[in-house]
Structure formats: structure tokens, C-alpha cells
Amino acid sequence: MAQRNGRGGRTQRSGTAAGRPGGGRGGAQGGRGESPSSAPKPVAIGETVTAEVIGIGHEGEGVGRANGFTLFIRGALPGERVRARVTGLKKQFGYAELVEVLEASADRLVPPCPVYDECGGCQLQHLGYEAQLAAKRRIVADSLQRIGKLRVAGEGADSAAGEGAVIVRPTIGMKDPWRYRNKIQVPIGEREGGLVGGFYAAGSRRIVDADRCLIASEEADDAVRVVKAIARELGVPAYDADTGLGALRHVVVKTGYRTGETMVVLVTAGPELPQAERFAAKIAEAIPGVESVCHNVSDGSPGAVMGPETKVLWGRDRIYDAIGDVRFAISAHSFYQVNPVQTEALYGAALEYAGLTGEETVIDAYCGVGTISLFLARRAKRVYGVELVPEAVRDAQRNAELNGIDNAVFEAGRAEEVLPAWQERGIRADVIVVDPPRKGCDAALLDTIVAMRPARVVYVSCNPSTLARDLRVLEDGGFRTVEAQPVDMFPWTAHVECVIGMQRIDT
Ligand code: SAH
């Protein structure tokens, strides 16, 4: 569901260069065409062409070649030959819509979700899971090679040359890749006098009623259904975007994977939530595991479902969950990884690449609510975390206390400004971990990392293009990329996440 999935749930991340194939400074994943801008295009808008599909783009589209020109074709898969109608042209590539699959990939699936096309929240339900994992590994390997100019073991002309080549491991997938999301945000609206809730129809503000999202946890899905039913029963008015009248605008549900605790946040357009007390009491009665029912008033800012103020209607203001042996408090606002199972795999790889013995000083730049910091703190001497959003820093401090971890300190600020200040104060890092938003690391931060000369750098990335760009800078600064571990954090979507282990090679 589009609204449920925005940026794979990393709601604090900024910059969604994913919006456009080839977005961001890092360039392409799928192989842009090389046609010089002045040459006439070998395809024309409106024309139907035959294309060979050779890769997968940023948004899960097939990357096809037709008359030597690159076309992005939604719904087409690598290895397929398709007919596609050209809908848009840029200088070096174009867009086309799938007309017919002439030769289908053996990995093609019938998408199990009945609203897959309409919703747009998932992009790869038409591709078998094993093939998806392989495709995500390929995207990482291609970016490292093409953008990072790195040699990948087992690939290319000098493939055998293992010495110095980066090992790109197979993507870690899920045993059961469905129902993994611990958080959903469902838009609520009014249609023909009734309350509906589900997702925004592609490219519009029209809300389509839907009761199931196959990637949401069963608990979250059930909770939304129950909340909708209670709202209808009590006659709580849904917000109507056309008239600006009504109240209920979103239902947000968060669930603790380990604890089974559930939080329901009722988000309204204005300050009023009719029958708030009864509404909350009924929710508490009907939903198993519910520990918190909150009311939040949206401030209408685009891109943000919740406004700054949250009031507890029933129970606590937080639920708890755990990653590894670290407990986390999750409030209505706090950022938390949305796939708890794969988060452990992701952090496990980060821990491995950090190579901790208990003696190291670790810096966690872009630390969010301190998830990676705290995960590493038990095995390090000291951890310094830095994060832009002050509320997240406060959460990180609270989470440290919650776990009795006293060797982690957190500071609010820009990593590119705080790290140089730390260096000035004489702080030396053995390991620096970065987990930046899609746009990658700030150039000043990369310079500081080079200057600080840690023995190891661990780079957690949600965007292989900017990752590869940044790795090149670090390589030139005296680090060697040893290994890449892609982890499938968002099955059935086009998101590609991976962890990189780097070592300093100069003396
Ligand atoms: N490592 C955390 C969160 C990573 S998301 C986790 O795994 O849960 C990236 C984080 O970087 C966000 O919390 C965002 O607020 C923060 N951020 C963005 N730009 C930043 C900057 N220039 N300096 C420090 N943090 C930044």
C-alpha cells in the first residue's frame, strides 16, 4: 500500500532520490543509454517497440534496450522480450508501458496481492523471491563496479583476480518474506457517506478501501480492520480532503515483533476526535496486545502523517520491542526499523564487519534512535553516536538507560560537523559506522573519516548508487572495500539495502 510503505518506513530519512530512475548524484543502477543528446532518438513517443530486458531499475522497472536505446518498462523482467509503448523520452533514456510479454521470464509470478497494480506500495510482486534476492545482489555488484569503479570477485574480464576484489555475498532473504512490516499507516477517508481506509490510488488522493496488506504484520492488519469497524459503529467522521470536514485522517499501528505489544495512533485533521474516550476503550477491548492508544493531530505538512503533538487516550505512551538483546521503547513519533527480523541480519553483518573485541572506540554517524550504537555498545569499549534529529537523540539516550548501557553517548547535530569537533577534542575511532539517508554521506564527512583514520569503516546503505560513489572517495582516501552483504529489508519492493566492510590499508 503506497502510503503504508513510503520509503520503506524509514520516515526520518530525507531526500527520496528514488522517485526517478537515475535520481541522485550517484547515477544509474540499470545502465543508461549512451546516445549523445543531440542525436535523433531511435524511438519515438507513442511508438510500440520490441525490447530486450536486461536489468532492474531503481523502482523495480525492467530496464530494456530497444534499437540500442534504454527504456524503463514497469512490469517487465530481466531476461524477457516485450512489446512496450514509449510514453516519455529524456536525453539518454525513455519510459515505456508494457503492452505484451513476448518471452516471459521463468521467474515471473502472478502477484498474490489483489491490489498490487493499483496500490504501488510493492514493485516486485511479479518476480519470484529467489530471483528478487539475486537481482538485489546484482544491483549492488553493478553499482560497485560501474559507479565505484571497484573490482567485484567473480565478475568481469579479470574476474578470477580474487586479490583485492570485493566479495559481494548473496542477499540475505527472509524464510517467510510476507507479513514482515511492524508498522503501517493507513489513510482514512469518506466515500459515498461511508468511512473507507486503505491506500491512495496511484497518482491520486482517492482512497481505496482495502482490508489486507500482505507485507504488514498480521497484528497490524487486524488492528486496522478493527479500528475501522469501531469508527463506523460509533459514527466517527472520516476526514474528507475535498471539503476539509471530518476528523479521522490516518490510523497508524505499530507492533512489537518480540513482545506482541501494539500501539494504535488515531490521527485527526483538526484538534477534535469525537468520542475519543469510547473509541479508545473499545479499541483496547477489541485488539489483543494493545498497550497504547494515542491521538495525534496532523499539522497538514506534506509527507508527514503525524503532527508534533500526541496525547495518550488509553494505556502507555510507548510500546517495547527488542533487536538482539537490546530493548527499545517505541513512541508514536520514534523511528524504528520496520522489518525486525531482517534488522537483526543487517546489524549482525555490521557487527561482523566492525570486528569488535571489546577494546574499540566506535563512532555511529547517522545513528537515529541509537539502534546500531546500542547493538554494538556491548561489544565495544565506547560508542559515540551522532544524529541530526534531537528527539531521536533523546530516544537513543533513553534506550541506553533502558538497557543499562553506560558506554554510549549521543550528540545531536550534523555528522559532518560533529565528527571534526570530536576529532579536535582528541577522540580517536577504531571503527566508524555510517548509515546515511538515500543521498549518501556528506563530502565533508567522508573527508573527516579519511582524516580520522579508523581501522575499519562499516557502511550501511539503502541506496547502492550513492554508496558506490562514497566508497570511491574512501578508497581514494586509503580504505579498501572488502565485502558487501546485501540484506533484503523490504521483500517485494525495489528497496536494496546492504552493509559494507572496509579496512584501512595505508600505514
Ligand atoms: N542507524 C539508524 C538510523 C538510520 S536512518 C538505524 O539503523 O535505525 C538515517 C538517519 O540519519 C536519520 O535518523 C536522519 O535523521 C539522520 N541524518 C540525516 N542527515 C544527517 C546528518 N547530516 N548528520 C547526522 N544525521 C543525519
Coordinates of C-alpha atoms and ligand atoms in Angstrom, one line a residue:
M1 CA 0.0 0.0 0.0
A2 CA 1.6 3.2 -1.2
Q3 CA 1.0 5.2 1.9
R4 CA 1.9 2.4 4.1
N5 CA 5.3 1.9 2.5
G6 CA 6.7 5.3 1.8
R7 CA 10.5 5.0 1.8
G8 CA 10.3 1.5 3.3
G9 CA 9.2 3.1 6.5
R10 CA 12.4 5.0 7.3
T11 CA 10.3 8.0 8.0
Q12 CA 13.1 10.2 9.3
R13 CA 15.2 9.8 6.2
S14 CA 15.3 12.7 3.9
G15 CA 15.7 13.0 0.2
T16 CA 13.9 10.4 -1.8
A17 CA 16.0 10.4 -4.9
A18 CA 14.3 7.1 -5.6
G19 CA 11.4 9.0 -7.1
R20 CA 13.0 9.0 -10.5
P21 CA 15.2 6.4 -12.2
G22 CA 18.7 7.6 -12.1
G23 CA 17.9 10.2 -9.4
G24 CA 20.6 11.4 -7.1
R25 CA 24.2 12.2 -7.8
G26 CA 25.2 8.6 -7.9
G27 CA 23.8 7.9 -11.4
A28 CA 22.2 4.8 -12.6
Q29 CA 21.6 1.3 -11.5
G30 CA 20.2 -0.1 -14.6
G31 CA 22.5 1.0 -17.4
R32 CA 21.5 4.3 -19.1
G33 CA 21.8 4.6 -22.8
E34 CA 24.9 6.2 -24.3
S35 CA 23.1 8.1 -27.0
P36 CA 24.6 11.6 -27.3
S37 CA 21.9 14.2 -26.5
S38 CA 21.9 15.8 -30.0
A39 CA 21.4 12.6 -32.0
P40 CA 17.8 11.8 -33.0
K41 CA 16.2 9.3 -30.7
P42 CA 15.9 5.8 -32.2
V43 CA 12.4 5.5 -30.7
A44 CA 9.5 8.0 -30.7
I45 CA 6.8 8.7 -28.1
G46 CA 3.7 6.7 -28.8
E47 CA 5.6 4.1 -30.8
T48 CA 5.3 0.5 -29.8
V49 CA 8.7 -1.3 -29.9
T50 CA 10.2 -4.6 -29.0
A51 CA 12.7 -4.5 -26.2
E52 CA 15.1 -6.9 -24.6
V53 CA 15.0 -6.5 -20.8
I54 CA 18.4 -6.7 -19.2
G55 CA 18.1 -5.3 -15.7
I56 CA 16.0 -3.9 -12.9
G57 CA 15.9 -0.1 -12.2
H58 CA 15.6 1.9 -9.0
E59 CA 11.8 1.4 -8.8
G60 CA 11.7 -2.2 -9.9
E61 CA 11.0 -1.4 -13.5
G62 CA 12.5 -3.5 -16.2
V63 CA 15.5 -1.9 -17.9
G64 CA 15.1 -2.6 -21.6
R65 CA 17.0 -2.0 -24.8
A66 CA 15.2 -1.1 -28.0
N67 CA 17.1 -0.1 -31.1
G68 CA 20.1 0.5 -28.8
F69 CA 18.2 2.9 -26.6
T70 CA 17.4 2.4 -22.9
L71 CA 13.8 2.2 -21.8
F72 CA 12.3 1.8 -18.3
I73 CA 9.4 -0.5 -18.5
R74 CA 7.2 -1.1 -15.5
G75 CA 6.2 -4.7 -15.0
A76 CA 8.9 -6.1 -17.4
L77 CA 11.5 -8.5 -16.0
P78 CA 15.2 -9.2 -16.9
G79 CA 15.5 -11.9 -19.5
E80 CA 12.2 -11.1 -21.1
R81 CA 11.4 -9.9 -24.6
V82 CA 8.5 -7.5 -24.5
R83 CA 6.4 -5.1 -26.6
A84 CA 6.2 -1.7 -25.0
R85 CA 4.7 1.6 -25.9
V86 CA 7.1 4.6 -25.4
T87 CA 5.5 7.1 -23.1
G88 CA 8.3 9.6 -22.4
L89 CA 11.7 10.5 -23.6
K90 CA 14.7 12.0 -21.8
K91 CA 18.1 12.7 -23.2
Q92 CA 19.6 9.3 -22.5
F93 CA 16.7 7.1 -21.8
G94 CA 12.9 6.8 -22.0
Y95 CA 9.9 5.3 -20.3
A96 CA 7.5 2.8 -21.8
E97 CA 4.5 0.9 -20.7
L98 CA 4.3 -2.8 -21.1
V99 CA 2.0 -4.0 -23.9
E100 CA 2.8 -7.6 -24.1
V101 CA 5.3 -10.1 -22.8
L102 CA 6.6 -12.0 -25.9
E103 CA 9.0 -14.2 -24.0
A104 CA 8.3 -14.5 -20.2
S105 CA 10.9 -14.9 -17.6
A106 CA 10.8 -18.3 -15.8
D107 CA 10.8 -16.2 -12.6
R108 CA 7.6 -14.4 -13.4
L109 CA 4.8 -14.7 -10.8
V110 CA 1.2 -13.8 -10.6
P111 CA 1.3 -11.2 -7.9
P112 CA -0.6 -12.6 -4.9
C113 CA -1.9 -9.2 -3.7
P114 CA -5.2 -8.3 -5.4
V115 CA -4.5 -4.6 -5.4
Y116 CA -0.8 -4.8 -6.4
D117 CA -1.1 -2.7 -9.5
E118 CA -3.4 -0.1 -8.0
C119 CA -1.5 0.4 -4.8
G120 CA 2.1 0.8 -5.9
G121 CA 3.5 0.1 -2.5
C122 CA 5.2 -3.1 -3.7
Q123 CA 7.1 -3.1 -7.0
L124 CA 8.3 -6.7 -7.4
Q125 CA 5.4 -9.0 -6.6
H126 CA 5.6 -10.3 -10.1
L127 CA 9.1 -11.6 -9.6
G128 CA 9.9 -14.9 -7.7
Y129 CA 11.5 -14.4 -4.3
E130 CA 14.8 -16.1 -5.1
A131 CA 15.2 -14.1 -8.3
Q132 CA 14.4 -10.9 -6.4
L133 CA 17.3 -11.7 -4.0
A134 CA 19.6 -12.4 -6.9
A135 CA 18.5 -9.2 -8.6
K136 CA 19.2 -7.1 -5.5
R137 CA 22.7 -8.6 -5.2
R138 CA 23.3 -7.8 -8.9
I139 CA 22.2 -4.2 -8.4
V140 CA 24.8 -3.9 -5.6
A141 CA 27.6 -5.5 -7.6
D142 CA 26.8 -3.4 -10.7
S143 CA 26.8 -0.2 -8.7
L144 CA 30.2 -1.0 -7.1
Q145 CA 31.6 -1.8 -10.5
R146 CA 30.2 1.0 -12.6
I147 CA 29.9 3.8 -10.2
G148 CA 32.5 2.9 -7.6
K149 CA 35.0 1.5 -10.2
L150 CA 35.6 -1.4 -7.8
R151 CA 36.5 -4.9 -8.9
V152 CA 34.0 -7.5 -7.8
A153 CA 35.2 -11.0 -7.2
G154 CA 33.9 -13.5 -9.8
E155 CA 32.8 -10.8 -12.3
G156 CA 34.1 -9.1 -15.3
A157 CA 37.1 -9.7 -17.5
D158 CA 39.6 -10.0 -14.7
S159 CA 37.0 -12.0 -12.7
A160 CA 39.4 -14.6 -11.4
A161 CA 41.6 -12.0 -9.8
G162 CA 40.4 -12.5 -6.3
E163 CA 43.2 -10.5 -4.8
G164 CA 41.8 -7.1 -3.8
A165 CA 38.4 -7.7 -5.4
V166 CA 35.2 -7.1 -3.3
I167 CA 33.2 -10.1 -2.3
V168 CA 29.5 -9.4 -2.8
R169 CA 27.7 -12.1 -0.8
P170 CA 24.3 -13.5 -1.8
T171 CA 21.5 -11.4 -0.4
I172 CA 20.2 -12.5 3.0
G173 CA 16.5 -13.1 2.4
M174 CA 13.6 -14.0 4.7
K175 CA 12.5 -17.5 5.2
D176 CA 8.9 -16.3 5.0
P177 CA 9.0 -13.0 3.1
W178 CA 5.4 -11.9 3.9
R179 CA 3.9 -10.0 6.7
Y180 CA 7.1 -8.5 7.9
R181 CA 6.2 -4.9 8.5
N182 CA 5.7 -3.9 12.1
K183 CA 4.2 -0.5 11.3
I184 CA 1.5 0.6 8.9
Q185 CA -0.1 4.0 8.3
V186 CA -3.4 3.8 6.6
P187 CA -5.2 6.8 5.1
I188 CA -8.8 7.1 6.1
G189 CA -11.4 8.9 4.0
E190 CA -15.1 9.3 3.3
R191 CA -16.7 7.8 0.2
E192 CA -20.4 7.9 -0.5
G193 CA -21.1 8.7 3.1
G194 CA -19.1 5.8 4.5
L195 CA -15.7 5.5 6.1
V196 CA -13.0 3.9 3.9
G197 CA -9.4 3.2 4.6
G198 CA -6.6 1.5 2.7
F199 CA -4.3 3.2 0.3
Y200 CA -4.2 6.1 -2.2
A201 CA -4.9 5.0 -5.7
A202 CA -1.8 5.5 -7.8
G203 CA -1.1 9.2 -8.6
S204 CA -4.2 10.5 -6.8
R205 CA -5.7 11.4 -3.4
R206 CA -8.5 9.0 -3.9
I207 CA -8.5 6.4 -1.0
V208 CA -9.2 2.9 -2.0
D209 CA -10.8 0.7 0.8
A210 CA -8.6 -2.3 1.5
D211 CA -8.5 -4.6 4.4
R212 CA -5.4 -6.6 3.8
C213 CA -1.8 -5.7 3.1
L214 CA 0.3 -8.8 2.6
I215 CA 3.5 -7.3 3.8
A216 CA 2.0 -5.9 7.1
S217 CA 2.2 -7.9 10.2
E218 CA -1.0 -9.9 10.8
E219 CA -1.5 -8.0 14.1
A220 CA -1.2 -4.6 12.4
D221 CA -3.5 -5.6 9.6
D222 CA -6.1 -6.9 12.1
A223 CA -5.8 -3.8 14.2
V224 CA -6.6 -1.5 11.3
R225 CA -9.6 -3.5 10.4
V226 CA -11.0 -3.4 13.9
V227 CA -10.3 0.3 14.3
K228 CA -12.2 1.0 11.0
A229 CA -15.2 -1.1 12.2
I230 CA -15.3 0.7 15.6
A231 CA -15.1 4.1 13.9
R232 CA -18.1 3.1 11.6
E233 CA -20.0 1.8 14.6
L234 CA -19.5 4.9 16.6
G235 CA -20.1 7.2 13.6
V236 CA -16.7 8.9 14.0
P237 CA -16.4 11.0 10.8
A238 CA -13.6 10.4 8.4
Y239 CA -11.7 13.4 7.1
D240 CA -12.8 14.5 3.7
A241 CA -10.0 16.0 1.8
D242 CA -12.3 17.8 -0.6
T243 CA -14.4 19.6 1.9
G244 CA -11.9 19.8 4.7
L245 CA -14.6 18.4 7.1
G246 CA -14.5 15.4 9.3
A247 CA -11.9 14.1 11.7
L248 CA -10.1 10.8 11.3
R249 CA -7.3 11.0 8.7
H250 CA -4.9 8.2 9.3
V251 CA -4.7 5.1 11.5
V252 CA -1.1 4.2 12.4
V253 CA -0.4 0.9 14.0
K254 CA 3.0 -0.2 15.4
T255 CA 3.6 -3.7 16.7
G256 CA 6.4 -5.2 18.8
Y257 CA 7.7 -8.3 17.0
R258 CA 9.2 -9.9 20.1
T259 CA 6.8 -8.6 22.7
G260 CA 3.5 -8.7 20.8
E261 CA 2.7 -5.2 22.1
T262 CA 0.6 -3.0 19.9
M263 CA 0.1 0.8 19.6
V264 CA -2.7 2.4 17.8
V265 CA -2.4 6.1 16.9
L266 CA -5.6 7.9 15.7
V267 CA -4.5 10.8 13.6
T268 CA -7.0 13.6 13.0
A269 CA -7.0 16.6 10.7
G270 CA -8.1 19.1 13.4
P271 CA -7.8 19.0 17.2
E272 CA -11.1 17.2 17.7
L273 CA -11.6 13.4 17.8
P274 CA -15.3 12.8 18.5
Q275 CA -16.0 10.2 21.2
A276 CA -12.3 9.8 21.8
E277 CA -12.6 8.0 25.2
R278 CA -15.2 5.5 24.0
F279 CA -13.3 4.9 20.8
A280 CA -10.1 4.2 22.7
A281 CA -11.8 2.0 25.3
K282 CA -13.4 -0.1 22.5
I283 CA -10.0 -0.4 20.7
A284 CA -8.4 -1.5 24.0
E285 CA -11.1 -4.1 24.5
A286 CA -11.1 -5.5 20.9
I287 CA -7.4 -5.7 20.0
P288 CA -5.2 -8.2 21.7
G289 CA -1.9 -7.0 22.9
V290 CA -2.8 -3.3 22.7
E291 CA -0.8 -1.3 25.2
S292 CA -1.2 2.1 23.9
V293 CA -3.9 4.1 22.1
C294 CA -2.9 7.7 21.2
H295 CA -4.4 10.7 19.5
N296 CA -2.3 12.8 17.2
V297 CA -3.3 15.9 15.4
S298 CA -1.9 16.2 11.9
D299 CA -0.4 19.6 11.1
G300 CA -1.1 19.1 7.4
S301 CA 2.6 19.2 6.4
P302 CA 3.1 17.2 3.2
G303 CA 4.9 13.9 3.6
A304 CA 4.3 13.7 7.4
V305 CA 1.4 11.7 8.6
M306 CA 1.7 12.8 12.2
G307 CA 1.9 16.3 13.7
P308 CA 4.1 17.1 16.7
E309 CA 1.6 16.6 19.5
T310 CA 0.4 13.2 20.7
K311 CA -2.0 12.6 23.6
V312 CA -2.4 9.2 25.2
L313 CA -6.0 8.1 25.3
W314 CA -5.6 4.7 26.8
G315 CA -2.6 2.9 28.3
R316 CA 1.0 3.9 27.9
D317 CA 2.7 6.4 25.6
R318 CA 5.1 3.7 24.3
I319 CA 5.4 0.0 23.4
Y320 CA 8.6 -2.1 23.7
D321 CA 10.4 -4.3 21.3
A322 CA 13.9 -5.8 21.1
I323 CA 16.6 -6.3 18.5
G324 CA 19.1 -8.9 19.5
D325 CA 19.5 -8.5 23.3
V326 CA 18.7 -4.7 23.2
R327 CA 15.3 -3.4 24.2
F328 CA 13.8 -0.4 22.6
A329 CA 11.0 1.9 23.6
I330 CA 8.9 2.9 20.7
S331 CA 6.7 6.0 21.0
A332 CA 4.2 7.4 18.4
H333 CA 7.0 9.5 16.9
S334 CA 10.1 7.5 17.2
F335 CA 11.8 6.0 14.2
Y336 CA 12.2 2.2 14.4
Q337 CA 13.3 -0.3 11.8
V338 CA 10.1 -1.7 10.1
N339 CA 11.4 -5.2 9.4
P340 CA 12.6 -6.5 12.8
V341 CA 13.6 -10.0 11.5
Q342 CA 15.9 -8.6 8.8
T343 CA 17.2 -5.8 11.1
E344 CA 18.9 -8.5 13.1
A345 CA 20.6 -9.8 10.0
L346 CA 21.6 -6.3 8.9
Y347 CA 23.1 -5.4 12.3
G348 CA 24.7 -8.9 12.5
A349 CA 26.6 -8.1 9.4
A350 CA 27.5 -4.6 10.7
L351 CA 28.8 -6.2 13.9
E352 CA 30.8 -8.7 12.0
Y353 CA 32.5 -6.1 9.8
A354 CA 33.1 -3.9 12.9
G355 CA 35.3 -6.7 14.2
L356 CA 34.9 -5.7 17.8
T357 CA 36.9 -7.3 20.7
G358 CA 35.7 -5.1 23.5
E359 CA 38.6 -2.6 23.3
E360 CA 37.4 -0.4 20.4
T361 CA 36.0 3.1 20.3
V362 CA 33.2 3.2 17.7
I363 CA 31.5 6.2 16.1
D364 CA 28.0 5.7 14.8
A365 CA 27.2 8.6 12.4
Y366 CA 23.5 9.0 11.4
C367 CA 22.6 6.9 14.5
G368 CA 18.8 7.6 14.6
V369 CA 17.5 6.3 17.9
G370 CA 20.7 4.5 18.6
T371 CA 19.8 1.1 17.3
I372 CA 23.2 0.2 15.8
S373 CA 25.1 2.1 18.5
L374 CA 23.4 0.1 21.3
F375 CA 23.7 -3.1 19.4
L376 CA 27.5 -2.5 19.2
A377 CA 28.0 -1.0 22.6
R378 CA 28.0 -4.2 24.5
R379 CA 31.0 -5.4 22.5
A380 CA 32.9 -2.1 22.3
K381 CA 34.7 0.0 24.8
R382 CA 32.9 3.1 23.9
V383 CA 30.4 4.3 21.3
Y384 CA 29.7 7.8 20.2
G385 CA 26.5 8.3 18.2
V386 CA 25.5 11.5 16.3
E387 CA 22.2 12.2 14.8
L388 CA 20.5 15.2 13.2
V389 CA 17.1 14.9 14.9
P390 CA 17.2 16.0 18.6
E391 CA 14.2 13.9 19.5
A392 CA 15.8 10.8 18.1
V393 CA 18.9 11.5 20.2
R394 CA 16.7 11.8 23.3
D395 CA 15.2 8.4 22.4
A396 CA 18.7 7.0 21.9
Q397 CA 19.7 8.2 25.4
R398 CA 16.6 6.7 26.9
N399 CA 17.2 3.4 25.2
A400 CA 20.7 3.3 26.5
E401 CA 19.3 3.8 30.1
L402 CA 16.6 1.2 29.5
N403 CA 19.3 -1.4 28.8
G404 CA 21.8 -0.2 31.4
I405 CA 24.3 0.6 28.7
D406 CA 26.6 3.3 30.0
N407 CA 29.4 3.3 27.5
A408 CA 27.4 5.0 24.7
V409 CA 27.0 8.8 24.3
F410 CA 24.9 10.6 21.8
E411 CA 25.0 14.1 20.4
A412 CA 22.6 16.0 18.2
G413 CA 24.0 17.6 15.1
R414 CA 25.2 17.1 11.6
A415 CA 27.7 14.2 11.4
E416 CA 29.9 16.2 9.1
E417 CA 30.2 18.9 11.7
V418 CA 30.2 16.8 14.9
L419 CA 32.9 14.4 13.8
P420 CA 35.5 17.0 13.2
A421 CA 34.7 18.5 16.6
W422 CA 35.2 15.2 18.2
Q423 CA 38.5 14.7 16.4
E424 CA 39.5 18.2 17.7
R425 CA 38.7 17.0 21.2
G426 CA 41.1 14.1 20.8
I427 CA 38.5 11.4 20.2
R428 CA 40.0 8.6 18.1
A429 CA 37.8 6.0 16.5
D430 CA 38.8 2.4 15.7
V431 CA 35.6 1.8 13.8
I432 CA 33.3 4.3 12.1
V433 CA 29.8 3.2 11.2
V434 CA 27.7 5.3 8.8
D435 CA 24.0 4.7 7.9
P436 CA 23.1 7.7 5.9
P437 CA 19.8 8.6 4.1
R438 CA 19.4 7.9 0.4
K439 CA 21.5 10.8 -0.7
G440 CA 24.5 9.2 1.0
C441 CA 27.3 10.8 3.1
D442 CA 28.2 14.4 3.0
A443 CA 31.5 15.0 1.3
A444 CA 32.9 16.7 4.4
L445 CA 32.1 13.7 6.5
L446 CA 34.0 11.4 4.1
D447 CA 37.0 13.8 4.4
T448 CA 36.8 13.6 8.1
I449 CA 36.6 9.8 8.1
V450 CA 39.7 9.7 5.9
A451 CA 41.4 12.2 8.3
M452 CA 40.4 10.2 11.4
R453 CA 41.9 7.0 10.0
P454 CA 39.9 4.4 11.7
A455 CA 41.0 0.8 11.2
R456 CA 37.6 -0.2 9.8
V457 CA 34.6 1.6 8.2
V458 CA 31.2 -0.1 8.2
Y459 CA 28.8 1.5 5.6
V460 CA 25.1 0.6 5.9
S461 CA 23.3 1.8 2.8
C462 CA 19.8 2.0 1.4
N463 CA 21.0 3.3 -2.0
P464 CA 23.7 1.4 -3.9
S465 CA 24.3 4.4 -6.2
T466 CA 25.3 6.9 -3.6
L467 CA 27.0 4.1 -1.7
A468 CA 29.3 3.3 -4.6
R469 CA 30.1 7.0 -5.1
D470 CA 31.1 7.3 -1.4
L471 CA 33.1 4.1 -1.4
R472 CA 35.2 5.5 -4.3
V473 CA 36.1 8.5 -2.1
L474 CA 37.0 6.3 0.8
E475 CA 39.0 4.0 -1.4
D476 CA 41.0 7.0 -2.7
G477 CA 41.5 8.1 0.9
G478 CA 43.2 4.8 1.9
F479 CA 40.5 2.3 2.6
R480 CA 39.8 -0.9 0.9
T481 CA 36.3 -2.3 0.3
V482 CA 36.5 -5.9 1.5
E483 CA 33.0 -7.3 1.4
A484 CA 29.3 -6.3 0.7
Q485 CA 26.4 -8.1 2.3
P486 CA 23.0 -7.2 0.8
V487 CA 20.1 -7.8 3.2
D488 CA 16.5 -7.9 1.9
M489 CA 14.8 -5.5 4.3
F490 CA 11.8 -4.9 2.2
P491 CA 10.7 -8.1 0.3
W492 CA 8.5 -7.5 -2.8
T493 CA 9.7 -3.9 -3.0
A494 CA 12.5 -2.4 -5.1
H495 CA 14.5 -1.3 -2.0
V496 CA 18.0 -2.5 -1.9
E497 CA 19.9 -2.4 1.4
C498 CA 23.4 -3.6 2.1
V499 CA 26.3 -3.5 4.6
I500 CA 29.9 -2.9 3.5
G501 CA 33.0 -3.8 5.4
M502 CA 36.1 -1.6 4.7
Q503 CA 39.6 -1.7 6.1
R504 CA 42.3 1.0 6.2
I505 CA 45.2 -0.2 4.0
D506 CA 47.7 2.6 4.4
T507 CA 50.1 2.5 7.4
Ligands
SAH1 N1 21.1 4.0 12.0 C1 19.8 4.2 12.4 C2 19.0 5.2 11.5 C3 19.5 5.4 10.1 S1 18.4 6.4 9.2 C4 19.0 2.9 12.3 O1 19.5 1.9 11.8 O2 17.9 2.8 12.9 C5 19.4 7.8 8.8 C6 19.4 8.9 9.9 O3 20.3 9.9 9.6 C7 18.1 9.5 10.2 O4 17.8 9.3 11.6 C8 18.4 11.0 9.9 O5 17.7 11.9 10.8 C9 19.8 11.1 10.1 N2 20.5 12.2 9.4 C10 20.3 12.7 8.2 N3 21.2 13.6 7.8 C11 22.1 13.6 8.9 C12 23.4 14.4 9.1 N4 23.8 15.2 8.2 N5 24.0 14.1 10.2 C13 23.5 13.2 11.1 N6 22.4 12.5 11.0 C14 21.7 12.7 9.9

